[in-house]
XYZ file of C-alpha atoms in Angstrom:
164
model
C 111.585 -25.430 21.505
C 109.368 -23.488 23.880
C 109.619 -24.071 27.640
C 106.948 -23.136 30.187
C 106.870 -23.154 33.945
C 103.851 -24.911 35.389
C 102.591 -25.414 38.910
C 100.270 -28.322 39.550
C 98.995 -30.142 42.625
C 99.473 -33.901 42.355
C 98.195 -36.199 45.096
C 98.042 -33.188 47.421
C 101.632 -32.077 46.755
C 102.584 -28.976 44.748
C 104.989 -29.409 41.853
C 106.613 -26.492 40.036
C 108.513 -27.552 36.930
C 109.775 -26.340 33.577
C 108.230 -28.301 30.703
C 108.462 -28.237 26.939
C 105.267 -27.276 25.127
C 104.990 -30.720 23.558
C 105.581 -32.783 26.739
C 102.639 -35.072 27.435
C 101.124 -35.141 30.900
C 101.840 -38.872 31.147
C 105.540 -38.209 30.493
C 105.566 -35.302 32.950
C 104.119 -37.510 35.700
C 106.589 -40.312 35.066
C 109.760 -38.400 34.167
C 109.550 -35.118 36.086
C 107.520 -36.220 39.117
C 108.670 -39.838 39.439
C 105.071 -41.091 39.585
C 105.506 -44.236 37.529
C 102.172 -45.817 38.456
C 100.692 -44.017 35.465
C 101.504 -46.362 32.601
C 101.765 -45.517 28.915
C 100.529 -48.201 26.560
C 99.321 -46.878 23.245
C 100.017 -43.123 23.398
C 96.712 -42.599 21.560
C 94.162 -42.682 24.403
C 92.835 -46.083 23.368
C 94.179 -48.505 25.993
C 93.332 -46.559 29.176
C 96.583 -47.432 30.982
C 97.441 -43.751 31.506
C 94.137 -42.769 33.142
C 94.384 -40.277 36.001
C 91.975 -37.873 37.702
C 92.169 -34.256 36.570
C 90.091 -31.970 38.782
C 88.109 -35.005 39.932
C 87.386 -36.610 36.559
C 89.075 -39.543 34.843
C 91.111 -38.516 31.782
C 93.790 -40.063 29.550
C 97.068 -38.376 30.439
C 98.650 -39.316 27.099
C 96.169 -37.015 25.332
C 96.934 -33.909 27.406
C 99.976 -31.678 27.293
C 101.602 -30.904 30.632
C 101.249 -27.153 29.989
C 97.466 -27.610 29.900
C 97.324 -28.616 33.570
C 98.980 -25.503 34.986
C 97.080 -24.615 38.163
C 95.054 -27.837 38.102
C 94.683 -30.708 40.573
C 95.680 -34.257 39.650
C 95.321 -37.587 41.397
C 97.345 -40.544 40.174
C 97.055 -44.161 41.264
C 99.665 -43.410 43.936
C 97.191 -40.931 45.435
C 94.312 -43.394 45.814
C 95.610 -44.785 49.105
C 94.872 -42.873 52.283
C 97.510 -42.971 55.014
C 99.108 -45.992 53.343
C 95.884 -48.018 53.409
C 94.515 -49.519 50.215
C 91.011 -48.494 49.239
C 88.273 -51.154 49.213
C 88.488 -51.140 45.400
C 92.236 -51.810 45.477
C 91.845 -54.570 48.089
C 89.094 -56.191 46.042
C 91.246 -56.170 42.905
C 93.775 -58.236 44.842
C 91.200 -60.515 46.465
C 89.203 -61.128 43.267
C 92.279 -61.575 41.067
C 91.488 -58.448 39.061
C 95.079 -58.175 37.919
C 97.813 -60.376 36.560
C 100.659 -58.493 34.909
C 99.300 -55.246 36.377
C 100.057 -52.998 33.422
C 96.429 -51.958 32.880
C 95.500 -51.969 36.578
C 96.334 -48.353 37.521
C 94.233 -46.954 34.688
C 91.319 -49.269 35.408
C 91.462 -48.423 39.120
C 91.388 -44.708 38.321
C 88.433 -45.045 35.936
C 86.526 -47.338 38.292
C 87.132 -45.056 41.295
C 85.863 -42.051 39.331
C 82.888 -43.964 37.944
C 81.828 -45.379 41.326
C 82.112 -41.931 42.900
C 79.687 -40.558 40.313
C 77.534 -43.701 39.843
C 77.519 -45.655 43.132
C 75.028 -48.317 41.983
C 75.891 -49.255 38.383
C 74.456 -52.278 36.644
C 76.672 -55.022 35.246
C 76.158 -53.576 31.769
C 77.208 -50.109 32.954
C 80.363 -51.565 34.529
C 81.184 -53.304 31.256
C 80.608 -50.074 29.317
C 82.911 -48.189 31.694
C 85.589 -50.837 31.171
C 85.208 -50.734 27.384
C 87.815 -47.977 27.262
C 90.473 -50.219 28.799
C 92.524 -52.969 27.233
C 93.597 -55.919 29.382
C 95.371 -58.839 27.751
C 95.677 -61.037 30.847
C 92.532 -61.314 32.945
C 89.672 -61.546 30.494
C 87.996 -58.859 32.669
C 86.146 -61.392 34.861
C 88.217 -60.688 37.986
C 88.093 -56.958 37.305
C 84.303 -56.993 37.112
C 84.059 -59.152 40.261
C 86.296 -56.707 42.139
C 84.168 -53.731 41.115
C 80.932 -55.561 41.957
C 82.315 -56.596 45.360
C 83.247 -52.982 46.069
C 79.706 -51.896 45.196
C 78.199 -54.652 47.369
C 80.401 -53.714 50.332
C 79.532 -50.053 49.897
C 75.814 -50.893 49.809
C 76.109 -53.029 52.970
C 78.039 -50.249 54.711
C 75.390 -47.707 53.650
C 72.547 -49.941 54.878
C 74.295 -50.506 58.226
C 74.700 -46.746 58.706
C 71.000 -46.157 58.013
C 69.942 -48.506 60.823
């Protein structure tokens, strides 16, 4: 068994840890860093529950080895909040009933946050396509889509108000 020392920045905090070559990033986040908001569902990259941001892009942490992120920057669902305040997307998930059991929620939030950052005005079809990489057994996706659309609408209203 080969062990490597890695240093990675997670949610703005530096972590320096010894990891086995075969340790998955999702396991590293949960077991070594105590960041249990990243969930592991399928371990095959299909369900989307383990989605995080790696260097600003949404990725499936169950498909990446921890040794691959040495020197990289990661944001987990715990890092979405700023100064303890929920983001508009997180608030809208609550308000629009975009979660029930909550198992898929962290991954969907991470994908949606990344997608909206890069595509601030997606169509309904584009939102559905973005969500196609996530499995949710509880909500039927209606509340999730409403939450994302509400976030877009609020962002557009905020943008229009600033332009005046």
